[in-house]
mmCIF file of C-alpha atoms in Angstrom:
data_model
loop_
_atom_site.group_PDB
_atom_site.id
_atom_site.type_symbol
_atom_site.label_atom_id
_atom_site.label_comp_id
_atom_site.label_asym_id
_atom_site.label_seq_id
_atom_site.Cartn_x
_atom_site.Cartn_y
_atom_site.Cartn_z
ATOM 1 C CA MET A 273 -23.773 -9.696 11.258
ATOM 2 C CA PHE A 274 -21.317 -12.015 13.221
ATOM 3 C CA ALA A 275 -21.668 -11.224 16.971
ATOM 4 C CA ASN A 276 -18.676 -13.016 17.799
ATOM 5 C CA LYS A 277 -15.072 -13.667 16.266
ATOM 6 C CA THR A 278 -15.264 -15.960 13.472
ATOM 7 C CA VAL A 279 -12.830 -17.636 11.302
ATOM 8 C CA PHE A 280 -13.717 -19.078 7.825
ATOM 9 C CA ILE A 281 -11.068 -21.735 6.574
ATOM 10 C CA ILE A 282 -11.886 -21.992 2.833
ATOM 11 C CA GLY A 283 -10.582 -25.094 0.648
ATOM 12 C CA ALA A 284 -10.968 -25.838 -3.268
ATOM 13 C CA GLY A 285 -14.567 -27.106 -2.571
ATOM 14 C CA ALA A 286 -15.706 -23.748 -1.617
ATOM 15 C CA SER A 287 -14.701 -22.109 -4.989
ATOM 16 C CA TYR A 288 -16.288 -25.266 -6.823
ATOM 17 C CA GLU A 289 -19.717 -23.752 -6.134
ATOM 18 C CA ILE A 290 -19.137 -20.740 -8.775
ATOM 19 C CA GLY A 291 -17.524 -22.955 -11.245
ATOM 20 C CA LEU A 292 -13.524 -23.650 -10.351
ATOM 21 C CA PRO A 293 -11.957 -26.778 -10.888
ATOM 22 C CA VAL A 294 -10.786 -28.835 -8.094
ATOM 23 C CA GLY A 295 -8.604 -32.260 -7.565
ATOM 24 C CA SER A 296 -8.011 -34.170 -10.479
ATOM 25 C CA ALA A 297 -9.739 -31.445 -12.637
ATOM 26 C CA LEU A 298 -7.353 -28.747 -11.890
ATOM 27 C CA THR A 299 -4.125 -31.108 -12.172
ATOM 28 C CA GLY A 300 -5.390 -32.350 -15.614
ATOM 29 C CA ILE A 301 -5.736 -28.530 -16.756
ATOM 30 C CA ILE A 302 -2.307 -27.843 -15.502
ATOM 31 C CA ALA A 303 -0.935 -30.977 -17.431
ATOM 32 C CA GLN A 304 -2.548 -29.805 -20.546
ATOM 33 C CA LYS A 305 -1.262 -26.317 -20.515
ATOM 34 C CA LEU A 306 2.341 -27.628 -19.738
ATOM 35 C CA ASP A 307 2.762 -29.841 -22.881
ATOM 36 C CA LEU A 308 5.801 -28.147 -23.690
ATOM 37 C CA ARG A 309 8.073 -30.155 -26.466
ATOM 38 C CA GLU A 310 10.362 -29.537 -29.113
ATOM 39 C CA SER A 311 8.577 -30.160 -32.371
ATOM 40 C CA GLY A 312 9.474 -27.497 -34.931
ATOM 41 C CA SER A 313 7.779 -24.858 -32.861
ATOM 42 C CA TRP A 314 7.739 -24.886 -29.025
ATOM 43 C CA ASP A 315 4.111 -23.658 -28.815
ATOM 44 C CA ALA A 316 2.538 -25.973 -31.039
ATOM 45 C CA HIS A 317 1.130 -27.863 -28.231
ATOM 46 C CA GLY A 318 0.197 -26.626 -24.541
ATOM 47 C CA ASP A 319 -0.863 -23.191 -23.804
ATOM 48 C CA LYS A 320 0.277 -20.890 -25.936
ATOM 49 C CA ASN A 321 0.360 -18.178 -23.583
ATOM 50 C CA LEU A 322 2.010 -20.436 -20.927
ATOM 51 C CA VAL A 323 4.647 -21.536 -23.511
ATOM 52 C CA GLY A 324 5.374 -17.894 -24.456
ATOM 53 C CA ALA A 325 6.026 -16.848 -20.923
ATOM 54 C CA ILE A 326 8.444 -19.473 -20.638
ATOM 55 C CA ILE A 327 10.226 -18.767 -24.049
ATOM 56 C CA GLU A 328 10.646 -15.239 -22.585
ATOM 57 C CA MET A 329 11.989 -16.504 -19.430
ATOM 58 C CA ALA A 330 14.554 -18.542 -21.375
ATOM 59 C CA ARG A 331 15.900 -15.754 -23.934
ATOM 60 C CA GLY A 332 19.216 -15.276 -23.549
ATOM 61 C CA ASN A 333 22.827 -16.745 -24.315
ATOM 62 C CA ASN A 334 21.563 -20.406 -23.577
ATOM 63 C CA TYR A 335 18.409 -20.635 -24.835
ATOM 64 C CA GLY A 336 18.227 -23.472 -26.726
ATOM 65 C CA ALA A 337 20.050 -25.668 -23.671
ATOM 66 C CA ASP A 338 17.294 -23.879 -21.270
ATOM 67 C CA MET A 339 14.324 -24.661 -23.368
ATOM 68 C CA ARG A 340 15.261 -28.277 -23.503
ATOM 69 C CA ARG A 341 15.583 -28.175 -19.506
ATOM 70 C CA TYR A 342 12.247 -26.449 -19.147
ATOM 71 C CA SER A 343 10.335 -28.966 -21.740
ATOM 72 C CA ALA A 344 11.993 -31.929 -19.709
ATOM 73 C CA ALA A 345 10.718 -30.309 -16.252
ATOM 74 C CA ALA A 346 7.352 -29.581 -17.991
ATOM 75 C CA GLN A 347 6.996 -33.213 -19.202
ATOM 76 C CA ASP A 348 7.769 -34.457 -15.759
ATOM 77 C CA ILE A 349 5.048 -32.609 -14.197
ATOM 78 C CA ARG A 350 2.936 -33.781 -16.877
ATOM 79 C CA ARG A 351 3.352 -37.330 -16.367
ATOM 80 C CA ALA A 352 3.328 -36.936 -12.518
ATOM 81 C CA MET A 353 -0.263 -35.398 -12.239
ATOM 82 C CA PRO A 354 -2.327 -38.194 -12.252
ATOM 83 C CA GLN A 355 -0.516 -39.301 -9.329
ATOM 84 C CA ALA A 356 -0.350 -36.200 -7.338
ATOM 85 C CA ILE A 357 -2.760 -35.744 -4.535
ATOM 86 C CA SER A 358 -2.533 -32.088 -5.534
ATOM 87 C CA ILE A 359 -0.219 -29.803 -7.521
ATOM 88 C CA ASP A 360 0.695 -28.167 -4.007
ATOM 89 C CA ASN A 361 1.982 -31.444 -2.713
ATOM 90 C CA PHE A 362 3.617 -32.407 -5.893
ATOM 91 C CA LEU A 363 5.503 -29.144 -5.820
ATOM 92 C CA HIS A 364 6.297 -29.583 -1.995
ATOM 93 C CA THR A 365 7.843 -32.944 -2.592
ATOM 94 C CA HIS A 366 10.073 -31.506 -5.209
ATOM 95 C CA ALA A 367 10.811 -28.318 -3.429
ATOM 96 C CA ASP A 368 14.541 -28.702 -4.218
ATOM 97 C CA ASP A 369 13.866 -28.446 -7.958
ATOM 98 C CA ALA A 370 13.823 -25.035 -9.022
ATOM 99 C CA ASP A 371 12.632 -25.470 -12.353
ATOM 100 C CA ILE A 372 9.821 -28.225 -11.172
ATOM 101 C CA VAL A 373 8.740 -25.191 -8.757
ATOM 102 C CA THR A 374 8.658 -22.669 -11.294
ATOM 103 C CA LEU A 375 7.185 -24.181 -13.950
ATOM 104 C CA GLY A 376 4.546 -25.580 -11.632
ATOM 105 C CA LYS A 377 3.892 -22.155 -10.376
ATOM 106 C CA MET A 378 3.395 -21.032 -13.850
ATOM 107 C CA GLY A 379 0.940 -23.622 -15.001
ATOM 108 C CA ILE A 380 -1.361 -22.813 -11.603
ATOM 109 C CA ALA A 381 -1.182 -18.933 -12.323
ATOM 110 C CA ALA A 382 -2.538 -19.999 -16.118
ATOM 111 C CA SER A 383 -4.950 -22.040 -15.005
ATOM 112 C CA ILE A 384 -6.251 -20.272 -12.050
ATOM 113 C CA LEU A 385 -6.496 -16.866 -14.020
ATOM 114 C CA GLU A 386 -8.287 -18.649 -16.888
ATOM 115 C CA ALA A 387 -10.524 -20.749 -14.276
ATOM 116 C CA GLU A 388 -11.690 -16.969 -12.815
ATOM 117 C CA ASN A 389 -12.600 -15.963 -16.279
ATOM 118 C CA LYS A 390 -14.900 -18.816 -16.622
ATOM 119 C CA SER A 391 -16.471 -18.794 -13.551
ATOM 120 C CA GLY A 392 -19.747 -18.097 -12.547
ATOM 121 C CA ILE A 393 -19.107 -14.457 -11.188
ATOM 122 C CA TYR A 394 -17.284 -13.157 -14.076
ATOM 123 C CA ARG A 395 -18.670 -10.833 -16.342
ATOM 124 C CA LYS A 396 -17.266 -7.591 -17.648
ATOM 125 C CA GLU A 397 -18.725 -5.388 -20.228
ATOM 126 C CA HIS A 398 -17.663 -2.106 -21.443
ATOM 127 C CA GLY A 399 -14.762 -2.127 -19.008
ATOM 128 C CA ARG A 400 -16.748 -2.763 -16.149
ATOM 129 C CA TYR A 401 -17.030 -5.863 -13.819
ATOM 130 C CA SER A 402 -20.784 -6.760 -12.678
ATOM 131 C CA ILE A 403 -22.171 -10.339 -11.193
ATOM 132 C CA ASP A 404 -25.644 -11.453 -11.796
ATOM 133 C CA PHE A 405 -26.541 -12.299 -7.750
ATOM 134 C CA GLY A 406 -29.454 -14.207 -8.905
ATOM 135 C CA ALA A 407 -27.779 -17.088 -11.147
ATOM 136 C CA ALA A 408 -24.524 -17.257 -8.868
ATOM 137 C CA LYS A 409 -25.956 -19.349 -6.033
ATOM 138 C CA SER A 410 -23.071 -20.056 -3.955
ATOM 139 C CA TRP A 411 -22.034 -19.862 -0.288
ATOM 140 C CA HIS A 412 -20.790 -16.355 -1.057
ATOM 141 C CA ASN A 413 -23.901 -14.700 -1.200
ATOM 142 C CA THR A 414 -25.440 -16.421 1.941
ATOM 143 C CA PHE A 415 -22.231 -15.141 3.713
ATOM 144 C CA CYS A 416 -23.086 -11.746 2.777
ATOM 145 C CA LYS A 417 -26.480 -11.670 3.711
ATOM 146 C CA MET A 418 -25.375 -12.984 7.075
ATOM 147 C CA LEU A 419 -22.662 -10.537 7.407
ATOM 148 C CA THR A 420 -25.021 -7.466 6.905
ATOM 149 C CA GLU A 421 -28.169 -8.739 8.864
ATOM 150 C CA ASN A 422 -29.829 -5.761 10.668
ATOM 151 C CA VAL A 423 -26.553 -3.577 9.700
ATOM 152 C CA GLN A 424 -27.547 -0.050 8.307
ATOM 153 C CA LYS A 425 -25.756 1.938 5.717
ATOM 154 C CA PRO A 426 -23.946 4.141 8.015
ATOM 155 C CA ASP A 427 -22.236 1.175 9.823
ATOM 156 C CA VAL A 428 -21.023 -0.718 7.011
ATOM 157 C CA ASP A 429 -17.552 0.217 7.525
ATOM 158 C CA THR A 430 -17.470 -2.073 10.698
ATOM 159 C CA ILE A 431 -18.852 -5.335 9.370
ATOM 160 C CA PHE A 432 -15.404 -6.885 9.041
ATOM 161 C CA ASP A 433 -14.484 -6.463 12.630
ATOM 162 C CA LYS A 434 -15.105 -9.671 13.859
ATOM 163 C CA VAL A 435 -14.523 -11.977 10.740
ATOM 164 C CA ALA A 436 -11.504 -13.576 8.923
ATOM 165 C CA PHE A 437 -10.697 -15.715 6.315
ATOM 166 C CA ILE A 438 -7.813 -18.333 5.527
ATOM 167 C CA THR A 439 -8.168 -19.643 2.086
ATOM 168 C CA PHE A 440 -5.753 -21.977 0.865
ATOM 169 C CA ASN A 441 -6.902 -21.212 -2.891
ATOM 170 C CA TYR A 442 -4.924 -19.352 -5.523
ATOM 171 C CA ASP A 443 -7.954 -17.671 -6.900
ATOM 172 C CA ARG A 444 -9.445 -13.788 -5.292
ATOM 173 C CA CYS A 445 -13.156 -15.250 -5.851
ATOM 174 C CA ILE A 446 -13.855 -13.840 -2.222
ATOM 175 C CA GLU A 447 -12.277 -10.649 -2.684
ATOM 176 C CA HIS A 448 -13.975 -9.928 -5.733
ATOM 177 C CA TYR A 449 -17.356 -11.107 -4.826
ATOM 178 C CA LEU A 450 -17.443 -9.014 -1.621
ATOM 179 C CA SER A 451 -16.281 -5.894 -3.367
ATOM 180 C CA MET A 452 -19.191 -6.109 -5.858
ATOM 181 C CA TRP A 453 -21.625 -7.510 -3.370
ATOM 182 C CA LEU A 454 -21.257 -4.291 -1.217
ATOM 183 C CA THR A 455 -21.334 -1.796 -3.884
ATOM 184 C CA SER A 456 -24.588 -3.252 -5.427
ATOM 185 C CA TYR A 457 -26.410 -3.986 -1.841
ATOM 186 C CA MET A 458 -24.956 -1.003 -0.197
ATOM 187 C CA ARG A 459 -25.761 1.283 -3.201
ATOM 188 C CA ILE A 460 -22.210 2.719 -2.704
ATOM 189 C CA PRO A 461 -19.357 3.736 -5.118
ATOM 190 C CA PHE A 462 -17.083 0.737 -5.847
ATOM 191 C CA GLY A 463 -14.166 2.609 -4.526
ATOM 192 C CA GLU A 464 -15.812 2.778 -1.195
ATOM 193 C CA ALA A 465 -16.642 -0.586 -1.119
ATOM 194 C CA CYS A 466 -13.115 -1.843 -1.771
ATOM 195 C CA SER A 467 -11.851 0.605 0.939
ATOM 196 C CA ILE A 468 -14.144 -1.206 3.031
ATOM 197 C CA CYS A 469 -12.926 -4.907 2.135
ATOM 198 C CA LYS A 470 -9.344 -3.817 2.516
ATOM 199 C CA LYS A 471 -10.010 -4.093 6.453
ATOM 200 C CA LEU A 472 -11.037 -7.802 5.983
ATOM 201 C CA GLN A 473 -8.362 -9.836 7.590
ATOM 202 C CA ILE A 474 -7.927 -12.587 4.592
ATOM 203 C CA PHE A 475 -4.684 -14.903 4.517
ATOM 204 C CA HIS A 476 -3.565 -16.686 1.621
ATOM 205 C CA PRO A 477 -0.904 -19.209 3.062
ATOM 206 C CA TYR A 478 0.214 -20.248 -0.584
ATOM 207 C CA GLY A 479 -0.331 -16.769 -2.120
ATOM 208 C CA GLN A 480 -2.619 -15.948 -5.050
ATOM 209 C CA VAL A 481 -2.825 -15.044 -8.993
ATOM 210 C CA GLY A 482 -1.991 -11.367 -8.049
ATOM 211 C CA LYS A 483 -3.257 -8.638 -6.291
ATOM 212 C CA LEU A 484 -6.501 -7.362 -7.573
ATOM 213 C CA PRO A 485 -6.227 -3.839 -8.419
ATOM 214 C CA TRP A 486 -7.576 -2.143 -5.695
ATOM 215 C CA GLN A 487 -5.755 -4.419 -3.607
ATOM 216 C CA ALA A 488 -1.973 -3.708 -5.035
ATOM 217 C CA GLU A 489 -0.471 -0.846 -3.732
ATOM 218 C CA ASP A 490 0.892 0.590 -7.047
ATOM 219 C CA GLY A 491 -3.070 0.470 -8.232
ATOM 220 C CA VAL A 492 -2.224 -1.694 -10.909
ATOM 221 C CA GLY A 493 -2.332 -5.482 -9.919
ATOM 222 C CA VAL A 494 -4.015 -8.263 -11.935
ATOM 223 C CA GLY A 495 -7.923 -8.010 -12.891
ATOM 224 C CA PHE A 496 -10.345 -10.698 -11.764
ATOM 225 C CA GLY A 497 -10.153 -13.406 -14.634
ATOM 226 C CA GLU A 498 -7.731 -11.205 -17.038
ATOM 227 C CA GLN A 499 -6.954 -12.843 -20.421
ATOM 228 C CA LEU A 500 -3.975 -14.603 -20.354
ATOM 229 C CA ASN A 501 -0.819 -13.055 -21.647
ATOM 230 C CA GLU A 502 2.903 -13.695 -20.987
ATOM 231 C CA TYR A 503 3.345 -10.951 -18.379
ATOM 232 C CA ASN A 504 0.586 -11.753 -16.119
ATOM 233 C CA ILE A 505 1.545 -15.532 -16.143
ATOM 234 C CA ALA A 506 5.107 -14.691 -15.318
ATOM 235 C CA HIS A 507 4.077 -11.853 -12.698
ATOM 236 C CA THR A 508 1.495 -13.860 -10.855
ATOM 237 C CA ALA A 509 3.278 -17.057 -10.625
ATOM 238 C CA LYS A 510 5.821 -14.998 -8.611
ATOM 239 C CA GLN A 511 3.180 -14.491 -5.766
ATOM 240 C CA ILE A 512 2.538 -18.276 -5.677
ATOM 241 C CA ARG A 513 4.256 -19.949 -2.437
ATOM 242 C CA THR A 514 4.914 -23.732 -2.024
ATOM 243 C CA PHE A 515 4.264 -25.159 1.604
ATOM 244 C CA THR A 516 7.883 -24.890 2.333
ATOM 245 C CA GLU A 517 8.242 -21.252 1.243
ATOM 246 C CA ARG A 518 5.272 -20.597 3.586
ATOM 247 C CA VAL A 519 6.752 -22.605 6.358
ATOM 248 C CA ASP A 520 9.416 -19.776 6.485
ATOM 249 C CA ASP A 521 7.109 -16.834 6.486
ATOM 250 C CA ASP A 522 6.903 -16.713 10.390
ATOM 251 C CA ALA A 523 4.946 -13.290 10.341
ATOM 252 C CA MET A 524 2.039 -14.443 8.235
ATOM 253 C CA LEU A 525 1.749 -17.813 10.028
ATOM 254 C CA GLY A 526 1.874 -15.970 13.506
ATOM 255 C CA LYS A 527 -0.804 -13.740 12.573
ATOM 256 C CA MET A 528 -2.722 -16.356 10.806
ATOM 257 C CA ARG A 529 -2.836 -18.787 13.914
ATOM 258 C CA GLN A 530 -3.764 -15.706 16.167
ATOM 259 C CA ALA A 531 -6.905 -15.413 14.369
ATOM 260 C CA ILE A 532 -7.738 -18.928 14.877
ATOM 261 C CA SER A 533 -6.789 -18.904 18.201
ATOM 262 C CA GLU A 534 -9.058 -15.798 19.424
ATOM 263 C CA ALA A 535 -11.872 -16.682 17.300
ATOM 264 C CA THR A 536 -15.044 -18.180 19.285
ATOM 265 C CA THR A 537 -16.085 -19.799 15.877
ATOM 266 C CA VAL A 538 -14.119 -21.634 13.203
ATOM 267 C CA ILE A 539 -15.868 -23.094 10.296
ATOM 268 C CA TYR A 540 -14.410 -25.177 7.293
ATOM 269 C CA LEU A 541 -15.955 -24.910 3.830
ATOM 270 C CA GLY A 542 -15.208 -27.049 1.038
ATOM 271 C CA PHE A 543 -11.848 -28.003 2.764
ATOM 272 C CA ALA A 544 -10.086 -31.344 2.319
ATOM 273 C CA TYR A 545 -8.482 -31.201 5.737
ATOM 274 C CA ALA A 546 -5.207 -32.364 4.028
ATOM 275 C CA LYS A 547 -2.576 -33.258 6.751
ATOM 276 C CA MET A 548 -0.152 -31.136 5.275
ATOM 277 C CA ASN A 549 -2.545 -27.844 5.576
ATOM 278 C CA MET A 550 -3.971 -28.915 8.903
ATOM 279 C CA GLU A 551 -0.149 -29.166 10.416
ATOM 280 C CA LEU A 552 0.333 -25.638 8.783
ATOM 281 C CA MET A 553 -2.513 -24.082 10.989
ATOM 282 C CA ARG A 554 -1.373 -25.519 14.424
ATOM 283 C CA LEU A 555 -1.825 -23.444 16.999
ATOM 284 C CA ASP A 556 0.821 -21.885 19.157
ATOM 285 C CA TYR A 557 -1.541 -21.337 21.802
ATOM 286 C CA VAL A 558 -5.518 -21.737 22.620
ATOM 287 C CA SER A 559 -7.698 -18.991 23.867
ATOM 288 C CA GLY A 560 -11.124 -19.489 21.584
ATOM 289 C CA SER A 561 -12.397 -21.988 18.957
ATOM 290 C CA ASN A 562 -15.327 -22.990 21.173
ATOM 291 C CA ARG A 563 -17.434 -23.793 18.262
ATOM 292 C CA VAL A 564 -16.427 -25.515 15.175
ATOM 293 C CA TYR A 565 -18.373 -26.257 11.934
ATOM 294 C CA GLY A 566 -17.197 -28.022 8.780
ATOM 295 C CA THR A 567 -18.575 -29.696 5.497
ATOM 296 C CA THR A 568 -17.322 -33.196 4.772
ATOM 297 C CA PHE A 569 -19.223 -33.509 1.522
ATOM 298 C CA GLY A 570 -18.426 -36.350 -0.509
ATOM 299 C CA MET A 571 -16.544 -38.170 2.254
ATOM 300 C CA SER A 572 -16.685 -41.685 3.193
ATOM 301 C CA GLU A 573 -17.262 -42.070 7.215
ATOM 302 C CA SER A 574 -13.572 -43.106 7.712
ATOM 303 C CA ASN A 575 -12.377 -40.327 6.297
ATOM 304 C CA LYS A 576 -14.679 -37.974 7.978
ATOM 305 C CA GLU A 577 -13.797 -39.574 11.338
ATOM 306 C CA GLN A 578 -9.994 -38.628 10.500
ATOM 307 C CA ALA A 579 -10.596 -35.326 9.633
ATOM 308 C CA ILE A 580 -12.467 -34.411 12.565
ATOM 309 C CA LYS A 581 -9.266 -35.956 14.363
ATOM 310 C CA ARG A 582 -7.028 -33.235 12.235
ATOM 311 C CA VAL A 583 -9.114 -30.671 13.399
ATOM 312 C CA HIS A 584 -9.049 -31.400 17.223
ATOM 313 C CA PHE A 585 -5.002 -31.472 16.326
ATOM 314 C CA ALA A 586 -4.613 -28.473 14.512
ATOM 315 C CA LEU A 587 -6.871 -26.657 17.111
ATOM 316 C CA SER A 588 -4.718 -27.580 19.971
ATOM 317 C CA SER A 589 -1.817 -26.065 21.023
ATOM 318 C CA LYS A 590 1.461 -28.275 21.595
ATOM 319 C CA ASP A 591 1.194 -27.239 25.348
ATOM 320 C CA SER A 592 -2.408 -27.760 25.628
ATOM 321 C CA GLY A 593 -5.820 -29.533 24.289
ATOM 322 C CA ASN A 594 -8.668 -27.528 22.674
ATOM 323 C CA ASN A 595 -11.250 -25.568 24.026
ATOM 324 C CA ILE A 596 -14.014 -27.287 21.388
ATOM 325 C CA LYS A 597 -17.350 -27.544 23.219
ATOM 326 C CA ARG A 598 -19.711 -27.860 20.142
ATOM 327 C CA GLN A 599 -18.717 -29.326 16.746
ATOM 328 C CA ASN A 600 -20.657 -29.977 13.449
ATOM 329 C CA PHE A 601 -19.422 -31.740 10.706
ATOM 330 C CA GLU A 602 -21.754 -32.324 7.630
ATOM 331 C CA SER A 603 -21.929 -33.900 4.410
ATOM 332 C CA VAL A 604 -23.431 -30.726 2.710
ATOM 333 C CA THR A 605 -21.993 -28.033 0.360
ATOM 334 C CA ALA A 606 -20.552 -24.980 1.883
ATOM 335 C CA ASN A 607 -23.959 -23.006 0.926
ATOM 336 C CA GLN A 608 -26.270 -25.433 2.710
ATOM 337 C CA LEU A 609 -24.190 -25.372 5.965
ATOM 338 C CA LEU A 610 -24.320 -21.562 6.281
ATOM 339 C CA SER A 611 -28.031 -21.629 5.244
ATOM 340 C CA ASP A 612 -28.514 -24.328 7.753
ATOM 341 C CA HIS A 613 -27.010 -22.781 10.735
ATOM 342 C CA TRP A 614 -27.514 -18.990 9.954
ATOM 343 C CA TYR A 615 -29.018 -18.279 13.114
ATOM 344 C CA GLU A 616 -26.265 -19.940 15.357
ATOM 345 C CA LEU A 617 -23.442 -18.906 13.582
ATOM 346 C CA SER A 618 -24.824 -15.027 13.985
ATOM 347 C CA GLU A 619 -25.021 -15.177 17.647
#
């Protein structure tokens, strides 16, 4: 169990450990899905469910004109994906173009839902989810072991008291994994595990591909790895936010920055330390953040050095410096970092 307040900041590399795409792989998938062109039938190319959702969006008096407009926007996105740092950066660049933003979000929704379905933690038989925890080797399992170390079953509802997550990923892998893990290990009903997971403070600055059914207020939501269809693509796309849209969400940003500021330990897992994201987390005030850990797997020494500078910037406020007294940035996977520093992170 974590003795001090700890915030985990999660990037795409952390979800990569269970099979989700990162970087150019994701932009490439989005480009393939958005191959919308007028060639006899609109859905002759690209992802049929995504194209179907776009067709439904265009239905009305100006159907033909709208579809040609959407097709032009989709092709612009496709051509630009090899040039983009990420889909997030591209949508931020073109935040003033409603068609680009809307179709980009729909491409994200279709790609991430499909990626969840193909991930190492998706398995559904007879309408029930399950996870082979022995086969799914990732930081999620290591984290859960650390979280529940020396915790007895009657005290399980307090395990998230000193933990918070900030994930820049659109997927719901963390929420799904935690609910399934607690159900299995603690031998409690799934509903009880979900109630405990609702106590976890978890921020998705850029939104997510829908709330899981146990998270949704109406109890409907979008199931983990749910099969693509016209409805869930359109529905989940509306829950994705661009950088510009999130900057305007003062309440969410305030709570997120407060969680970081009050934490004794901040841990970056699979994070790219993108300038745009680091600026989003810049603190309003500094009180904690004495220990900082981060993965820099695959980074050059030059980029690693700049990433650390960005962390120091983000963990300082405009009026003061930071309180960092210890830092560890290592070229290892998220799972390896947690395993190597288990004892000190738990204290």
